mmCIF file of C-alpha atoms in Angstrom:
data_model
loop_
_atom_site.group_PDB
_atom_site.id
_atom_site.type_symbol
_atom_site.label_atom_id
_atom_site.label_comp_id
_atom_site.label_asym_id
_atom_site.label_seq_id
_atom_site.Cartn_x
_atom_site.Cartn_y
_atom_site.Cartn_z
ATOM 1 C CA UNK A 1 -5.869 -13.250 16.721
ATOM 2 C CA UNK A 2 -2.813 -12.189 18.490
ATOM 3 C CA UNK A 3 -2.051 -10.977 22.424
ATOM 4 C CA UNK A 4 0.934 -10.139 23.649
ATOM 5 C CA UNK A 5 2.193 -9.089 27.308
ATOM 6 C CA UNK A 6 5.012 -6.841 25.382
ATOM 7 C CA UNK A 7 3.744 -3.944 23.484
ATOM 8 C CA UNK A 8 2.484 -4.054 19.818
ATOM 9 C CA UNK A 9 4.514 -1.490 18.479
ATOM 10 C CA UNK A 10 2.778 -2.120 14.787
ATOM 11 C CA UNK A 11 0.093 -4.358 13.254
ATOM 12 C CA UNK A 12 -1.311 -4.597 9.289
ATOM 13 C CA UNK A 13 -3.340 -7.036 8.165
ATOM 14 C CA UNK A 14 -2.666 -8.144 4.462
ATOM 15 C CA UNK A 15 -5.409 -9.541 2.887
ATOM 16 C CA UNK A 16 -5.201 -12.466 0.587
ATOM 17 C CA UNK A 17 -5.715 -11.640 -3.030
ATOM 18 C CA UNK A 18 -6.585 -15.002 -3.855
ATOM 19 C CA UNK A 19 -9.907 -17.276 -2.256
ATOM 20 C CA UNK A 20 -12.215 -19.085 -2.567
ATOM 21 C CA UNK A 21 -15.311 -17.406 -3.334
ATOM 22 C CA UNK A 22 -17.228 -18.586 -0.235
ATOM 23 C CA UNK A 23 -14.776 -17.864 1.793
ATOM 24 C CA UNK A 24 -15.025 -14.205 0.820
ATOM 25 C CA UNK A 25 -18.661 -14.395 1.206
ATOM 26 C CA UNK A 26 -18.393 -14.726 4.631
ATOM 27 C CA UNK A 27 -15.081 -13.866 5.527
ATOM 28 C CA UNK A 28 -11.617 -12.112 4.353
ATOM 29 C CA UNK A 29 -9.186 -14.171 5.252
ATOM 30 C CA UNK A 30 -5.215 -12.643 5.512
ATOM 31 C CA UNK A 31 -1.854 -12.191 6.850
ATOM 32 C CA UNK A 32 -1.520 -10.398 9.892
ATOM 33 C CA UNK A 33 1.942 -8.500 10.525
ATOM 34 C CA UNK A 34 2.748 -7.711 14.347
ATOM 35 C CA UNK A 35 5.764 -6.181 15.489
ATOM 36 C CA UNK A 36 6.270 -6.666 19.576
ATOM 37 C CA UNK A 37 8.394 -4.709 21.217
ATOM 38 C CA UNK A 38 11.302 -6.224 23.572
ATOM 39 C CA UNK A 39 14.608 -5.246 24.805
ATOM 40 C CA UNK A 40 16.213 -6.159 21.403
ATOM 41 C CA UNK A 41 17.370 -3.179 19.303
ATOM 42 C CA UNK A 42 15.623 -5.279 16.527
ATOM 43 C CA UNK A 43 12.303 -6.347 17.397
ATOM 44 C CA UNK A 44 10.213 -9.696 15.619
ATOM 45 C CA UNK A 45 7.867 -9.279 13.581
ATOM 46 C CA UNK A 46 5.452 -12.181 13.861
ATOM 47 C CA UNK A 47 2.644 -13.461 10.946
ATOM 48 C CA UNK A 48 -0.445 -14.940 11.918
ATOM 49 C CA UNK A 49 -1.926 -16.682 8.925
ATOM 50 C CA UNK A 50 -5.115 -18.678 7.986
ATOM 51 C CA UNK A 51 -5.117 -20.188 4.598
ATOM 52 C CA UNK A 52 -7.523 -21.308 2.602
ATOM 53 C CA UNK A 53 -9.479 -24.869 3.926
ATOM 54 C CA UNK A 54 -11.878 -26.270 1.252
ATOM 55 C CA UNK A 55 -15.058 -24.639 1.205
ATOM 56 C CA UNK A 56 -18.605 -25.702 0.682
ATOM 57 C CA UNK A 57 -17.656 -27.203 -2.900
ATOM 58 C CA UNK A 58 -14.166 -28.647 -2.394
ATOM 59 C CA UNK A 59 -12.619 -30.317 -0.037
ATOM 60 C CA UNK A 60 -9.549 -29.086 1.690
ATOM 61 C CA UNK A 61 -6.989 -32.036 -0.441
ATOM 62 C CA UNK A 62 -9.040 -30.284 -3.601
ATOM 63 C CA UNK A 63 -6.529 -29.345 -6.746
ATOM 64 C CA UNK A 64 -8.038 -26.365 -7.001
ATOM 65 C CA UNK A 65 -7.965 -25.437 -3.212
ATOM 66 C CA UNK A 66 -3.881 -26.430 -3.229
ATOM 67 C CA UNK A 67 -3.318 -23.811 -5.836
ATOM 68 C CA UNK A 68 -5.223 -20.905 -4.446
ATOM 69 C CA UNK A 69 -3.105 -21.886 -1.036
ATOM 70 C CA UNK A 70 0.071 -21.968 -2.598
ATOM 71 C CA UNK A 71 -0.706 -18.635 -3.637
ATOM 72 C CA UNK A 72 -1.756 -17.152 -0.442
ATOM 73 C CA UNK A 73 1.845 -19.073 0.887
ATOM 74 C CA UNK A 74 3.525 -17.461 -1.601
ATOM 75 C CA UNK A 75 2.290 -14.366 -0.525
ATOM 76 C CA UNK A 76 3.124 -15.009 3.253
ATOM 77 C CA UNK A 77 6.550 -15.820 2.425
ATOM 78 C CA UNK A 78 7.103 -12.777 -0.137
ATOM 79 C CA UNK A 79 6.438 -10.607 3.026
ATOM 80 C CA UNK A 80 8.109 -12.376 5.099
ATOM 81 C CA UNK A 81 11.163 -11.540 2.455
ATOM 82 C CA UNK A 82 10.939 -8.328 3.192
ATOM 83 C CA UNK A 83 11.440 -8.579 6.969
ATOM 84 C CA UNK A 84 14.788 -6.331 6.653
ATOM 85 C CA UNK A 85 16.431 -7.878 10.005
ATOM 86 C CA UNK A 86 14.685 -11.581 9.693
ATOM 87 C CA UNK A 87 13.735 -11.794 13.100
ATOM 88 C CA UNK A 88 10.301 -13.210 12.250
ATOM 89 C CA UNK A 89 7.854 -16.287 13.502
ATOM 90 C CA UNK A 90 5.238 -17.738 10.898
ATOM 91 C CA UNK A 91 2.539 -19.066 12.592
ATOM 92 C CA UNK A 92 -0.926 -19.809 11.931
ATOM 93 C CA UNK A 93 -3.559 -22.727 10.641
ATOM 94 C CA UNK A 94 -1.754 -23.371 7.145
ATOM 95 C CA UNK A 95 -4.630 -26.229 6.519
ATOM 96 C CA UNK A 96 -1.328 -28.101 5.226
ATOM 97 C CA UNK A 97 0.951 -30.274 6.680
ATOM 98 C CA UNK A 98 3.624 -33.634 6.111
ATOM 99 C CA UNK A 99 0.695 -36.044 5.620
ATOM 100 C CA UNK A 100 -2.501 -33.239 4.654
ATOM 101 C CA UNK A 101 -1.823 -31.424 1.609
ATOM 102 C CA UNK A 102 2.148 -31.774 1.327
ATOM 103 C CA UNK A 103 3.344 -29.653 -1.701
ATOM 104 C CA UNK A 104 1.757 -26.550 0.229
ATOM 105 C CA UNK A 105 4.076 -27.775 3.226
ATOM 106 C CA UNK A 106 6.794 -28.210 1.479
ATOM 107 C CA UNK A 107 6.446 -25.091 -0.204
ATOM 108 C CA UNK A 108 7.283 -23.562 3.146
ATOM 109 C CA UNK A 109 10.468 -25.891 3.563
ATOM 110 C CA UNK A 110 11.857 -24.872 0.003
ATOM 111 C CA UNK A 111 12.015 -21.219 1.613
ATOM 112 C CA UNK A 112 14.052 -22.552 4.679
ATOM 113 C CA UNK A 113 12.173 -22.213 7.388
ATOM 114 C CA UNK A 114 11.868 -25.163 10.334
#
């Protein structure tokens, strides 16, 4: 979800093409792309993510689940590329972090973003 006290001057949710297959069961996970209007002659564009968190077979640190979430980061950050003024905030529940699942963090930092 996303709210905003500025206008949403454009939202598109991406789905992910790769998940887990209980996840898509009972849920399509994605990207969401929002564009918020300010004062700025260039406005952000923000993504809201979920990625992938385990499932009822594997756990979130899973092999398996790692991969399909560096894919679904991969194809956050490929849209993100295409952001033509890069005035953009990533944001979301990556299910990854410095001490949880680090490669899919640092997968993030290889791209440059803080």
């Amino acid at each position: 979800m996303f709210f905003s006290k500025l206008p949403i001057i454009a939202s598109k949710l991406f789905l992910y093409k790769q998940s887990l297959f209980d996840e898509r069961w009972f849920d399509q996970k994605g990207i969401l792309s929002i564009t918020v209007k300010t004062k700025s002659a260039e406005p952000p564009t923000v993504f809201n993510v979920h990625t992938v968190a385990g499932g009822v077979w594997y756990s979130q640190e899973h092999s398996f689940v790692e991969k399909i979430r560096a894919k679904q980061i991969t194809q956050l950050l490929n849209l993100a590329g295409k952001v033509p003024n890069k005035r953009m905030v990533i944001m979301g529940d990556f299910n990854a972090g410095p001490e949880v699942c680090p490669d899919n963090y640092r997968q993030v930092l290889k791209r440059r973003y803080v």
